[in-house]
Coordinates of C-alpha atoms in Angstrom, one line a residue:
M294 CA 12.0 -29.4 -6.7
E295 CA 14.1 -26.7 -8.7
Q296 CA 11.9 -23.0 -8.1
P297 CA 10.3 -21.6 -11.5
E298 CA 13.0 -18.1 -11.5
L299 CA 10.4 -14.8 -11.0
S300 CA 10.0 -12.2 -13.3
Q301 CA 10.9 -8.6 -13.1
D302 CA 6.9 -7.6 -13.3
T303 CA 5.8 -10.1 -10.0
Q304 CA 9.8 -9.0 -8.5
S305 CA 8.9 -5.8 -8.5
T306 CA 5.0 -6.7 -6.7
N307 CA 6.8 -9.4 -4.4
A308 CA 9.4 -6.4 -3.6
A309 CA 7.2 -4.1 -3.8
N310 CA 5.0 -5.8 -1.2
T311 CA 8.1 -6.4 1.4
L312 CA 9.7 -2.9 1.4
R313 CA 12.0 -3.7 5.1
W314 CA 13.8 -0.1 6.0
F315 CA 16.3 0.4 7.8
Q316 CA 16.1 4.0 9.8
T317 CA 18.6 6.3 10.3
S318 CA 17.8 8.6 13.3
V319 CA 16.8 11.0 10.1
G320 CA 16.6 9.2 6.8
R321 CA 15.6 5.7 6.2
I322 CA 17.6 3.3 3.6
C323 CA 15.6 -0.4 1.5
L324 CA 17.4 -2.9 -0.6
G325 CA 15.6 -4.8 -4.0
P326 CA 15.4 -5.6 -7.0
R327 CA 16.3 -3.6 -9.8
P328 CA 13.1 -1.0 -10.0
D329 CA 10.3 -1.2 -14.1
D330 CA 7.5 1.3 -13.6
A331 CA 5.5 -0.6 -11.4
L332 CA 7.8 -0.2 -8.9
M333 CA 8.3 2.8 -8.4
Q334 CA 4.9 4.0 -8.6
T335 CA 4.7 2.3 -4.7
L336 CA 8.9 3.9 -4.1
K337 CA 7.0 6.6 -5.6
A338 CA 3.9 6.3 -2.5
E339 CA 6.4 4.8 -0.3
G340 CA 8.6 8.7 -0.2
V341 CA 11.9 7.4 -1.6
S342 CA 13.6 10.4 -2.3
H343 CA 17.0 8.6 -4.0
I344 CA 17.0 5.7 -6.1
A345 CA 20.5 4.5 -5.6
T346 CA 21.7 2.2 -8.4
V347 CA 25.2 0.3 -7.6
Q348 CA 25.4 -1.0 -11.2
T349 CA 27.7 0.1 -14.2
S350 CA 27.1 2.0 -17.6
D351 CA 27.2 -1.8 -18.9
E352 CA 24.1 -2.9 -17.0
Q353 CA 22.6 0.2 -18.1
A354 CA 21.9 2.7 -15.1
D355 CA 20.8 5.2 -17.4
A356 CA 17.5 2.8 -18.4
I357 CA 17.4 3.5 -14.5
K358 CA 18.2 7.5 -14.7
A359 CA 15.3 7.8 -17.2
L360 CA 13.0 6.7 -15.0
C361 CA 14.4 8.2 -12.0
E362 CA 13.5 11.0 -14.4
L363 CA 10.2 9.9 -15.6
F364 CA 9.0 9.3 -11.3
D365 CA 10.3 12.7 -10.5
T366 CA 13.1 11.2 -8.3
R367 CA 16.3 11.7 -7.0
W368 CA 18.8 9.3 -8.8
V369 CA 22.8 8.7 -7.8
W370 CA 24.5 6.3 -9.3
L371 CA 27.3 4.4 -7.9
P372 CA 28.8 2.9 -10.8
I373 CA 30.7 -0.2 -9.3
E374 CA 32.2 -3.4 -10.6
K375 CA 34.8 -4.0 -8.8
I376 CA 34.2 -5.0 -5.2
R377 CA 37.9 -6.1 -3.2
D378 CA 40.5 -5.4 -6.4
S379 CA 39.7 -2.0 -6.2
S380 CA 42.2 -0.1 -7.2
K381 CA 42.8 3.6 -5.2
A382 CA 41.6 5.4 -7.6
E383 CA 38.2 3.7 -7.5
V384 CA 38.7 3.5 -3.8
A385 CA 38.4 7.0 -3.4
M386 CA 35.1 7.0 -5.5
L387 CA 33.5 4.6 -3.5
Q388 CA 34.4 6.5 -0.6
K389 CA 32.8 10.0 -2.5
Y390 CA 29.7 7.8 -3.0
L391 CA 29.0 6.4 0.6
A392 CA 29.7 10.6 2.1
E393 CA 26.9 11.0 0.1
L394 CA 24.4 8.3 1.0
R395 CA 25.1 9.8 4.1
Q396 CA 24.3 12.7 3.7
I397 CA 21.6 12.0 2.0
L398 CA 20.7 10.1 5.0
T399 CA 21.3 12.8 7.2
Q400 CA 18.4 15.4 5.2
G401 CA 15.9 12.9 6.2
G402 CA 15.8 11.1 2.5
S403 CA 14.7 7.6 1.6
V404 CA 16.6 5.4 -0.2
Y405 CA 16.5 2.5 -2.9
L406 CA 19.6 0.8 -3.4
H407 CA 20.2 -1.7 -6.1
C408 CA 22.3 -3.6 -8.3
D409 CA 21.6 -6.5 -9.7
K410 CA 19.7 -10.0 -9.1
S411 CA 22.1 -11.0 -6.4
R412 CA 22.0 -7.0 -4.7
Y413 CA 25.7 -9.0 -4.1
R414 CA 26.7 -4.6 -4.3
C415 CA 24.1 -2.9 -3.2
R416 CA 24.5 -5.3 1.0
L417 CA 28.0 -4.3 0.5
M418 CA 27.4 -0.8 0.0
F419 CA 25.3 -0.9 2.5
Y420 CA 27.4 -2.1 5.4
A421 CA 30.0 0.0 4.6
L422 CA 27.8 2.5 5.1
C423 CA 26.2 1.3 8.7
H424 CA 30.3 2.0 9.4
H425 CA 30.8 5.3 7.9
L426 CA 27.8 5.8 10.2
K427 CA 29.9 4.5 13.7
M428 CA 28.2 1.3 13.8
P429 CA 29.8 -1.6 14.9
S430 CA 30.4 -4.8 12.8
S431 CA 28.2 -6.6 15.8
S432 CA 24.9 -4.3 15.1
A433 CA 26.2 -3.5 10.6
Y434 CA 26.0 -7.7 10.3
P435 CA 22.2 -8.1 11.6
A436 CA 21.0 -4.5 10.6
M437 CA 21.6 -6.7 6.6
H438 CA 20.3 -9.4 7.8
S439 CA 16.9 -7.4 8.5
F440 CA 16.9 -7.5 4.5
S441 CA 17.3 -10.9 4.0
A442 CA 19.1 -13.6 5.5
D443 CA 19.9 -16.0 2.4
G444 CA 21.8 -13.1 0.2
A445 CA 23.5 -11.9 3.4
N446 CA 25.0 -15.6 4.8
R447 CA 26.0 -15.8 1.5
I448 CA 29.0 -12.3 1.2
A449 CA 32.7 -13.7 2.0
R450 CA 34.5 -12.8 4.8
E451 CA 36.6 -11.1 2.8
D452 CA 34.3 -8.7 1.2
L453 CA 32.8 -8.1 4.7
Y454 CA 36.8 -6.7 6.0
W455 CA 36.5 -5.3 2.5
A456 CA 33.4 -3.2 3.2
A457 CA 34.2 -2.8 6.9
D458 CA 37.5 -1.2 5.8
L459 CA 35.9 0.7 3.2
G460 CA 33.1 2.1 5.8
T461 CA 35.6 3.6 8.8
S462 CA 38.3 5.2 5.6
V463 CA 35.6 7.8 4.6
K464 CA 36.3 11.3 6.2
Y465 CA 33.8 12.8 7.8
Q466 CA 32.8 16.9 6.2
A467 CA 32.0 19.5 7.8

């Protein structure tokens, strides 16, 4: 039997009830659906310091920026469209995004990372971030699964290799 598609309100309520955090040495990160007012209230109560939007301007990322301003939460925009077919300039930008996320986490930030309903791009960014944090694939893969095995199992092996390479290619800044 086919499952009915959840409304944005239902998705937000479900996400708020099942926030799963990955804890770094001082910060934490969570993956979820695109936030709305109800979810933002929950995230604010949970102590989220940053909303990281992995969407393009065509996906109305600016609406999330406005929502963050309304809830006095910092917004980080990662306008990622392509994954493996990224140009050198796009890879350089992705490296900067990963370095920025690492910096937020090392300063004790609490990051809510989202993209579209599939969460494909934010899972890959999380996997790349794990590698940037010097986590081996044998630990990064289960960490990614801790959010939801269903979506993580759908990520192509080539994309995982790409994300791991991206994460390890980021240079640490002093």
